[in-house]
Tab-separated table of C-alpha atoms in Angstrom:
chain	number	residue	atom	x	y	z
A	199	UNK	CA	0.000	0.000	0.000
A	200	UNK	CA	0.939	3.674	-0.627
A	201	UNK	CA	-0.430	6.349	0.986
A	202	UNK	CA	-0.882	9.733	-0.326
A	203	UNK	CA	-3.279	12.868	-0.307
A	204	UNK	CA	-7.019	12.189	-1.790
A	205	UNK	CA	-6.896	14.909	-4.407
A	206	UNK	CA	-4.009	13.179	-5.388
A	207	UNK	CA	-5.382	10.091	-5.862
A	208	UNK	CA	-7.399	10.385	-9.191
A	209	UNK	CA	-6.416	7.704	-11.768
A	210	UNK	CA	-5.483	5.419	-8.906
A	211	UNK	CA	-6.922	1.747	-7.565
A	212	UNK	CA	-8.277	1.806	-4.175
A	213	UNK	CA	-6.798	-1.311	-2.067
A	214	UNK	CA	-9.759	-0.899	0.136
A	215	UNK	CA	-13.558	-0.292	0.962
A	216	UNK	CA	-14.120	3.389	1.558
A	217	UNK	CA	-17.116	3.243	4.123
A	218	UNK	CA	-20.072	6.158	4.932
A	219	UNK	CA	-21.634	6.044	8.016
A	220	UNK	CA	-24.810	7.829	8.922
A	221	UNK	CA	-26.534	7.206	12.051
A	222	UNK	CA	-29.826	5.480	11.762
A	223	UNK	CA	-29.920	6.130	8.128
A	224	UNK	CA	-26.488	4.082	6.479
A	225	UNK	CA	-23.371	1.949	7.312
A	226	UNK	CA	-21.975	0.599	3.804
A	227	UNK	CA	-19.368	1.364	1.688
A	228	UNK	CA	-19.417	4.513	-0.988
A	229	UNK	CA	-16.414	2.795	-2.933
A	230	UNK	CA	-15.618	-0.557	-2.878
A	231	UNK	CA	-11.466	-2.125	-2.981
A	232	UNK	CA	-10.382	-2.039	-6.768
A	233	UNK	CA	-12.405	1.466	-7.648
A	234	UNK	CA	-10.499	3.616	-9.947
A	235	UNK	CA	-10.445	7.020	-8.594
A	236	UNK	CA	-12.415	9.910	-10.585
A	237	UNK	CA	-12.240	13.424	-10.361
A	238	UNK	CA	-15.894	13.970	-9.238
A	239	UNK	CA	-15.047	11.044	-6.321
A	240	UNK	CA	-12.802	13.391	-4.430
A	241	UNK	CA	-15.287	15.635	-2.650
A	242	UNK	CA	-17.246	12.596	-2.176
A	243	UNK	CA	-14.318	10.823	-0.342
A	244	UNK	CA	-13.407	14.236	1.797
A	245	UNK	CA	-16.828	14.276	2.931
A	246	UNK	CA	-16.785	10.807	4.434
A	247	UNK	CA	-13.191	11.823	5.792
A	248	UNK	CA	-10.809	10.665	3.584
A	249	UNK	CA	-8.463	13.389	3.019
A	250	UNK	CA	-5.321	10.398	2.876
A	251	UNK	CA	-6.268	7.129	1.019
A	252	UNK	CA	-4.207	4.180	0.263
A	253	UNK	CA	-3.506	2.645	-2.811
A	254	UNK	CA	-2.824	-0.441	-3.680
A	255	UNK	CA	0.820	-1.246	-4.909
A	256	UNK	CA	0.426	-5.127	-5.847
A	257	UNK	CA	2.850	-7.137	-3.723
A	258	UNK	CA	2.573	-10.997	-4.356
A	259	UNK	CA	3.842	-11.653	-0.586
A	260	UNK	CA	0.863	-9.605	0.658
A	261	UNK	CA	-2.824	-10.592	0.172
A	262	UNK	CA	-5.616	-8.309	0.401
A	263	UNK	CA	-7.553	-8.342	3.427
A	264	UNK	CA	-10.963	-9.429	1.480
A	265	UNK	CA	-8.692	-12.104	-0.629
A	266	UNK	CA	-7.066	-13.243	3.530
A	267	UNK	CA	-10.635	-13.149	4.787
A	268	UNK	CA	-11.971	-15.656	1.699
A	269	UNK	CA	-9.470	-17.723	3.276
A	270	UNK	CA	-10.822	-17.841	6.602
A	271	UNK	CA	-14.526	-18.062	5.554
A	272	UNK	CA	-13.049	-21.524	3.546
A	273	UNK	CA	-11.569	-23.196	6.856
A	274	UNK	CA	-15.310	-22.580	9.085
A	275	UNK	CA	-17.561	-23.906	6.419
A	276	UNK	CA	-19.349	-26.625	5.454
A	277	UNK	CA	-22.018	-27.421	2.833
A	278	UNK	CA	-25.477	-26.429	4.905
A	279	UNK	CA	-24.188	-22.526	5.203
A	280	UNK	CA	-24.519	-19.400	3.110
A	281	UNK	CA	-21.429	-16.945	2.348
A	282	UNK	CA	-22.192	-13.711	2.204
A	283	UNK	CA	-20.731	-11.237	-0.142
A	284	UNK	CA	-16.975	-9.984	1.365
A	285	UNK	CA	-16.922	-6.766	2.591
A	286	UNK	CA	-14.059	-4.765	4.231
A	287	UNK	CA	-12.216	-7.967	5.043
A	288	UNK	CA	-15.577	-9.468	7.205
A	289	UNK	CA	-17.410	-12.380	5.197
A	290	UNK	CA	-20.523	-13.967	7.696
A	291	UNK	CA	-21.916	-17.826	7.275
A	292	UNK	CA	-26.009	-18.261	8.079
A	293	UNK	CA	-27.508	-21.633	7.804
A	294	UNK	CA	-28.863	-22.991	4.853
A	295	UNK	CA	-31.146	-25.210	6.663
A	296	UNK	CA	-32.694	-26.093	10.391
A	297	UNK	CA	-30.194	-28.307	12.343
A	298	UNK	CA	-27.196	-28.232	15.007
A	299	UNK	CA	-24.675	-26.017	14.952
A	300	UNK	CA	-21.008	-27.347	15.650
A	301	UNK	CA	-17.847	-26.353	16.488
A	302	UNK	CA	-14.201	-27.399	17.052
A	303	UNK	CA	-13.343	-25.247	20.125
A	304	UNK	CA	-9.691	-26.196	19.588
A	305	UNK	CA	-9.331	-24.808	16.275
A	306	UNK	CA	-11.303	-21.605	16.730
A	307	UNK	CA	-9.110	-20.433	19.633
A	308	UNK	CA	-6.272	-21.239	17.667
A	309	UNK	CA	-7.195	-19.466	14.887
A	310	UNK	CA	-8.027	-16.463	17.280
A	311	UNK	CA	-4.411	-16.953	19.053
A	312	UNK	CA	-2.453	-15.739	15.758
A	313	UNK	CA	-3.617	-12.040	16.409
A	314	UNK	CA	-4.490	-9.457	13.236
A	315	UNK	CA	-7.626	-11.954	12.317
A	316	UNK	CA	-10.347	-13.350	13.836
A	317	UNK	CA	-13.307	-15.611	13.898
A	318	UNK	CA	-16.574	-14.985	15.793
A	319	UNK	CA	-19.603	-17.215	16.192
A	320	UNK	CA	-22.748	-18.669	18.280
A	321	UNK	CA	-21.909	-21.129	20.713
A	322	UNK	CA	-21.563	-24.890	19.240
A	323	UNK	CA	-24.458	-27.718	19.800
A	324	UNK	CA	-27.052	-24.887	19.590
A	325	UNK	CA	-29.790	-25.724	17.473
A	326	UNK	CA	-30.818	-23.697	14.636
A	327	UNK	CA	-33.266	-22.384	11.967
A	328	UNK	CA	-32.654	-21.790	8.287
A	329	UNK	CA	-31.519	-17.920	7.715
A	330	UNK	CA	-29.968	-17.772	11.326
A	331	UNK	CA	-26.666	-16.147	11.417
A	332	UNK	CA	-23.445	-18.459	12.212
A	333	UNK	CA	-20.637	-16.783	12.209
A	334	UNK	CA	-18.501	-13.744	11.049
A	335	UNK	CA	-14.617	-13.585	10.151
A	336	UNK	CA	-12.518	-10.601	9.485
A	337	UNK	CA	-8.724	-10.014	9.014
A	338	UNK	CA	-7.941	-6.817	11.080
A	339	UNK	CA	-5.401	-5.010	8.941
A	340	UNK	CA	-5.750	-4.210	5.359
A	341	UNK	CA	-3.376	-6.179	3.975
A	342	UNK	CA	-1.616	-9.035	5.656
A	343	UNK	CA	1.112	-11.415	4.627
A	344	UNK	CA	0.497	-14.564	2.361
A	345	UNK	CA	2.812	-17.144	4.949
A	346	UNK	CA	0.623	-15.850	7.991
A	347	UNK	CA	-2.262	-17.414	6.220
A	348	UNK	CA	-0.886	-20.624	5.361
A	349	UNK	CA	0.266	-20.974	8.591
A	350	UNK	CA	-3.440	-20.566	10.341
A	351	UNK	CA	-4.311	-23.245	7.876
A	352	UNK	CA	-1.378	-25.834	8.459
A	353	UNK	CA	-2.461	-25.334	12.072
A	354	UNK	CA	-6.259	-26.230	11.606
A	355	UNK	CA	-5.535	-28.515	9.383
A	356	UNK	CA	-3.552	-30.129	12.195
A	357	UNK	CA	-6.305	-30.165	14.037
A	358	UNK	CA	-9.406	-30.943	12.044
A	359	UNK	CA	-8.069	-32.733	9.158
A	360	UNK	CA	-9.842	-32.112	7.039
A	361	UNK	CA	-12.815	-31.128	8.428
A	362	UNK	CA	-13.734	-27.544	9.000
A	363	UNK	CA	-14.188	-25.554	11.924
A	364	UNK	CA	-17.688	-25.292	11.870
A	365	UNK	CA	-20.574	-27.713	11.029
A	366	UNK	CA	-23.971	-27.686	10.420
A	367	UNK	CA	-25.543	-31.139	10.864
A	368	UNK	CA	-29.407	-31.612	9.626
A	369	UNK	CA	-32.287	-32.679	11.791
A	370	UNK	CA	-33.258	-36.174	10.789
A	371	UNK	CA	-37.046	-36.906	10.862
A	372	UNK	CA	-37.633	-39.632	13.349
A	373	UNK	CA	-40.178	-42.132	14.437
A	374	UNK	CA	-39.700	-42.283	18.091
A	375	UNK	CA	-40.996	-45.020	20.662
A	376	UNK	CA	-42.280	-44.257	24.220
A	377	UNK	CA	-42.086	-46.208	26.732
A	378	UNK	CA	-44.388	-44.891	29.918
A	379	UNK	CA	-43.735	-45.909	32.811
A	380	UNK	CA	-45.616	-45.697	36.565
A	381	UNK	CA	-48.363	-48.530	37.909
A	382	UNK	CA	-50.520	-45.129	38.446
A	383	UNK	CA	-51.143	-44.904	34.987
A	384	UNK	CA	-51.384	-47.978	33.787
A	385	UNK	CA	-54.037	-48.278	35.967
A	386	UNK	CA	-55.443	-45.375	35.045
A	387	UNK	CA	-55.674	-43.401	38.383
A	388	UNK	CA	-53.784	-40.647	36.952
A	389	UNK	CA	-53.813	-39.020	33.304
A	390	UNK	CA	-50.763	-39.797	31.282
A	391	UNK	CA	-49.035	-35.665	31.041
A	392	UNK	CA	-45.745	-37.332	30.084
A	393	UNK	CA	-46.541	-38.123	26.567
A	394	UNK	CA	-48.225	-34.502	25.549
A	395	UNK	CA	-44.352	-33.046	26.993
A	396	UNK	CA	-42.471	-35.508	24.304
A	397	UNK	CA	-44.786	-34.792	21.713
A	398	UNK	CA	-44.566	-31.689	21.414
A	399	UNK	CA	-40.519	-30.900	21.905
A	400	UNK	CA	-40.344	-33.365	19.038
A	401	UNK	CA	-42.366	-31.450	17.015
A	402	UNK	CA	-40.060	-28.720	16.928
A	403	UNK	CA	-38.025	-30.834	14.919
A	404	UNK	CA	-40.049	-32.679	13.252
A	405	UNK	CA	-40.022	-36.149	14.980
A	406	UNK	CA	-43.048	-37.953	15.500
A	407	UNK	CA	-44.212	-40.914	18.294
A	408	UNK	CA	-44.549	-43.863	16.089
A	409	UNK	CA	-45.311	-45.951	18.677
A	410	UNK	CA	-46.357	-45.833	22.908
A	411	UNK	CA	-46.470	-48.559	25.164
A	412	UNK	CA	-47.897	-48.089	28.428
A	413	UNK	CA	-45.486	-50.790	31.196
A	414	UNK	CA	-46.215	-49.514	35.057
A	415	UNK	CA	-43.217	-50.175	37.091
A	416	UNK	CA	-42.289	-54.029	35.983
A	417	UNK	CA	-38.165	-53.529	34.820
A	418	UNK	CA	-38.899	-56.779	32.571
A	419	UNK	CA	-41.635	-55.830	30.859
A	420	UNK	CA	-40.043	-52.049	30.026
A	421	UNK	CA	-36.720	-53.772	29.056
A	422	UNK	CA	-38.666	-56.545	26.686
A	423	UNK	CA	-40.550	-52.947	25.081
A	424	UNK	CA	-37.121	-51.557	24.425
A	425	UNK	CA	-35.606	-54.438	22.548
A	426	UNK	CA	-39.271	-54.963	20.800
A	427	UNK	CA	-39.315	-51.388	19.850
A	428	UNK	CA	-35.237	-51.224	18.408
A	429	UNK	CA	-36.368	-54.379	16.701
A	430	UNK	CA	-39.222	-53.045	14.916
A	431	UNK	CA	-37.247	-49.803	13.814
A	432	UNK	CA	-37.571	-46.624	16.039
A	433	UNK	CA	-35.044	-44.263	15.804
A	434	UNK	CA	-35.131	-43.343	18.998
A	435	UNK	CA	-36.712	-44.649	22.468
A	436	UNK	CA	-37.437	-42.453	25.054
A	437	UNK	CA	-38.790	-43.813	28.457
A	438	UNK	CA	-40.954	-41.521	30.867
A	439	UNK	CA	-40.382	-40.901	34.642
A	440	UNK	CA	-38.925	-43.834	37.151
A	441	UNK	CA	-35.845	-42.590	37.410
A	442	UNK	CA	-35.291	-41.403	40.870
A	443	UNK	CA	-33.827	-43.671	43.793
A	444	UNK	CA	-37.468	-44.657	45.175
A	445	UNK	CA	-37.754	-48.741	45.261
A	446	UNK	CA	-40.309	-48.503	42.868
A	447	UNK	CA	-38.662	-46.583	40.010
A	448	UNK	CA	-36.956	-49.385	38.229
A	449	UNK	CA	-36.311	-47.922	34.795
A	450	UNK	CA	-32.439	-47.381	34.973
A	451	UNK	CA	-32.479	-51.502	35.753
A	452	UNK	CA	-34.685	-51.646	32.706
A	453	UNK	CA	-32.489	-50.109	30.403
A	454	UNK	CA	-29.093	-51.560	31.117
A	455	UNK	CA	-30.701	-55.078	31.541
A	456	UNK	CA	-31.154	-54.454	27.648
A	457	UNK	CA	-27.393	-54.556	27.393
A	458	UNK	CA	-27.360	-50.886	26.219
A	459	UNK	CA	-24.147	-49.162	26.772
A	460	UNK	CA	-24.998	-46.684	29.547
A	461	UNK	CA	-23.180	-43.054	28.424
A	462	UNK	CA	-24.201	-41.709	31.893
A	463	UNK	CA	-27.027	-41.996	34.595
A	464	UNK	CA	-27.614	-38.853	36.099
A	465	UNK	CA	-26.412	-35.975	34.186
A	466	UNK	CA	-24.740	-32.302	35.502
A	467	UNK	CA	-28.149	-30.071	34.966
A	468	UNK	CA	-30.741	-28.666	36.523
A	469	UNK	CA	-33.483	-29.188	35.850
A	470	UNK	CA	-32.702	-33.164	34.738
A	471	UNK	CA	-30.201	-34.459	37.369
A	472	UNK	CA	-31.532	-38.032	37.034
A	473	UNK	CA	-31.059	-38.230	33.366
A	474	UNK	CA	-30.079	-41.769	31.369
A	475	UNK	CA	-28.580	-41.491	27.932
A	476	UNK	CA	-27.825	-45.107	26.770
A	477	UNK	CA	-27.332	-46.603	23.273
A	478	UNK	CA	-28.692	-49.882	22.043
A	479	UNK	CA	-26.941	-51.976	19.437
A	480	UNK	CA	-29.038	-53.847	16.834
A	481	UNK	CA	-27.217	-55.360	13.770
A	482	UNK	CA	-27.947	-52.613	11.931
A	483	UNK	CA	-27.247	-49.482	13.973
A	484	UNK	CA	-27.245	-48.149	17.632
A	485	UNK	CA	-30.440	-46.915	18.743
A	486	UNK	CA	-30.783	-44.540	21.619
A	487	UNK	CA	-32.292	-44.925	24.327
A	488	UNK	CA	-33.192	-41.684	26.963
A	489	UNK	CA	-34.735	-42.165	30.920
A	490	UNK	CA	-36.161	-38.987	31.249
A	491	UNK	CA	-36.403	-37.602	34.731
A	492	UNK	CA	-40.089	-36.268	35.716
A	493	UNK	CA	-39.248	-32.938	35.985
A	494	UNK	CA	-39.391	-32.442	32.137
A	495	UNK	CA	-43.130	-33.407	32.223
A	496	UNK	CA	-43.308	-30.122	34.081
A	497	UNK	CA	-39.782	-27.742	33.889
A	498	UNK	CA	-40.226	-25.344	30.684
A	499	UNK	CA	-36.800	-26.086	29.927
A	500	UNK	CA	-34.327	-29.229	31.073
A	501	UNK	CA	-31.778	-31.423	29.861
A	502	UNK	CA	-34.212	-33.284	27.341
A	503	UNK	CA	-34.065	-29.926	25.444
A	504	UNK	CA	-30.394	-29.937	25.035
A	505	UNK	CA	-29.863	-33.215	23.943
A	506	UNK	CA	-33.040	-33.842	22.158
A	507	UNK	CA	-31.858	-31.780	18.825
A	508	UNK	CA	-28.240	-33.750	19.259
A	509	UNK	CA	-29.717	-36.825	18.565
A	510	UNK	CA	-32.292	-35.352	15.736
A	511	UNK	CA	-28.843	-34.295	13.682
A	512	UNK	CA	-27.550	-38.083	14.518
A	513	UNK	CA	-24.853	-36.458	17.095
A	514	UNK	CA	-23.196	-39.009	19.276
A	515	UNK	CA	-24.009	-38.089	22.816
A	516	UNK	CA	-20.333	-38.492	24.937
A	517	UNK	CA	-19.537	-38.908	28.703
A	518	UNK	CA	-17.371	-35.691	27.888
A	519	UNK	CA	-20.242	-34.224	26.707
A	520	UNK	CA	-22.332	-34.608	29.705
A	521	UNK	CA	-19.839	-33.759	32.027
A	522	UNK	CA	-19.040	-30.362	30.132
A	523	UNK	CA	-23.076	-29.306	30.936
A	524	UNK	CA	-22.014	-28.554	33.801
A	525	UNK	CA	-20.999	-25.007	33.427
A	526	UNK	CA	-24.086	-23.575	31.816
A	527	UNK	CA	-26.213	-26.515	32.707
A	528	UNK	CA	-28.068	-24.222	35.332
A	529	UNK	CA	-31.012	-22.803	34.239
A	530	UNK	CA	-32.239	-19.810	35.801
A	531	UNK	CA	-35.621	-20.046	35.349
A	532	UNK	CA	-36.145	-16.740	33.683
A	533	UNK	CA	-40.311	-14.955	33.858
A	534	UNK	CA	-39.810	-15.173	29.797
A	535	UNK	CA	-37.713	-18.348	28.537
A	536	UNK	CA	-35.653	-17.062	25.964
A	537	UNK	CA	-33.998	-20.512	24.827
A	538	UNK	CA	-32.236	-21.761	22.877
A	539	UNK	CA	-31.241	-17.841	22.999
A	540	UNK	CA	-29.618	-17.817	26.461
A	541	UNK	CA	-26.318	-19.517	28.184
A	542	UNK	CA	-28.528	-23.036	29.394
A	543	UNK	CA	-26.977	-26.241	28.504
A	544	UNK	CA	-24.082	-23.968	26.258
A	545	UNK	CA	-21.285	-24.777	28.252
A	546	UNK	CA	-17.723	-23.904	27.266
């Protein structure tokens, strides 16, 4: 770059988006990078405040903060997102479709940790909507050197392969079995409020119940519905209430006398302490199988609503995982839930 006086400047290239900004009215650019200076452009660009501009002098160890910033935008995405057009260096991704947004926390810090670039985004295993905004990158200076660049992607590339920093992974629709537990409804002295709950969080992305069995409180019988139900095809089994330490709640026997592998019983949340997150193999796939504690019969938000839209996008649910709820897995109960908007279930 050169940098000389703007009424000097006619006949010249522009290495850089000259930008007007008028409160509550405008924030874009008057001249975009590449613009060939005219004579009736300079009191344009004094009135905006350019009385210096740069031009570009092309160096082939230099790239262009737009051209640096293209880079970027090609180590976050995948094939679900939208680029937008590049504008003073800043590119943003939005989502293509509805699904869960992922990140590799690893990479994005490292990418942050070179300095003079950066990347900026919503927090990973959020759920999202088609249209929602992603993420944003920008290189800071206006020009910045070709060997920084490769070396932010020899580092990612270190650590996602390669994969890319960010992901978005579709919601799957599902046919879901439900397994109600409780000798109180089975015997019908109390309504069944469970099953309303799980019908209608599945809605929101677009799973259906394909299937309810009503079992009381006999283990046998639940864990005989379970391997019935992965048999016959669900997706995904979810099993209502038992799940405290009461003699009576025998639905954590239930599932691991399936022979599911148990991820976790009891989870680091609250509202949903006494979750179960377990998958079943069959000899085609592993199904999986949820205890859900009684409080999200009732609780506007709790751990089902976290890892419900994981395993709609076909996310592997982790022990790590879990245990990472903890910070964030707190919710505060606002007078107006805002979520999936606010910090519950976000953690690090």
């Amino acid at each position: 770059m050169k940098l000389i006086r703007t009424e000097d400047a006619v006949g010249h290239v522009l290495c850089h988006d000259i930008t007007q900004i008028i409160k509550g009215v405008t924030k874009d650019a008057v001249f975009r990078k590449g613009h060939v200076v005219r004579p009736e452009d300079i009191p344009v660009l004094l009135s905006v405040g350019k009385e210096n501009l740069y031009i570009w002098e092309k160096d082939d160890s230099m790239l262009h903060e737009n051209e640096a910033a293209e880079i970027l935008c090609g180590l976050c995405k995948n094939e679900n997102m939208a680029v937008s057009e590049v504008k003073e260096g800043k590119i943003e991704l939005t989502a293509l479709c509805d699904g869960l947004f992922k990140l590799n926390r690893k990479a994005l810090i490292a990418v942050n940790s070179f300095g003079r670039m950066m990347i900026a985004s919503r927090h990973g295993d959020t759920p999202v909507k088609k249209g929602d905004k992603l993420a944003g990158t920008r290189v800071i200076p206006l020009v910045i050197e070709k060997t920084a660049m490769e070396q932010v992607e020899k580092r990612v590339e270190e650590i996602c392969g390669k994969e890319p920093i960010f992901k978005l992974l579709p919601f799957f629709k599902k046919r879901v079995g439900v397994i109600t537990t409780g000798n109180e409804v089975l015997s019908g002295r109390i309504a069944d409020t469970f099953t309303p709950v799980i019908e209608e969080k599945l809605r929101e992305y677009n799973g259906v119940i394909a299937e309810q069995e009503l079992c009381g409180d006999d283990s046998e019988r639940i864990t005989r519905e379970i391997l019935r139900m992965a048999e016959q095809g669900m997706d995904m089994i979810i099993c209502t209430g038992g799940m405290s330490v009461d003699p009576d709640d025998r639905t954590p026997l239930a599932i691991r006398n399936t022979g599911a592998e148990i991820i976790s019983y009891g989870a680091p949340v609250l509202p949903g302490a006494m979750f179960l997150m377990a998958y079943l193999k069959t000899e085609k796939r592993r199904v999986p199988v949820m205890g859900l504690p009684g409080c999200v019969m009732y609780a506007e938000r709790t751990i089902f609503d976290i890892i419900l839209p994981r395993i709609m996008a076909e996310n592997t649910i982790t022990k790590e995982e879990l245990a990472e709820l903890g910070e964030g897995g707190l919710c505060l109960s606002c007078p107006r839930c805002m979520y999936p908007d606010c910090g519950f279930g976000k953690g690090r």
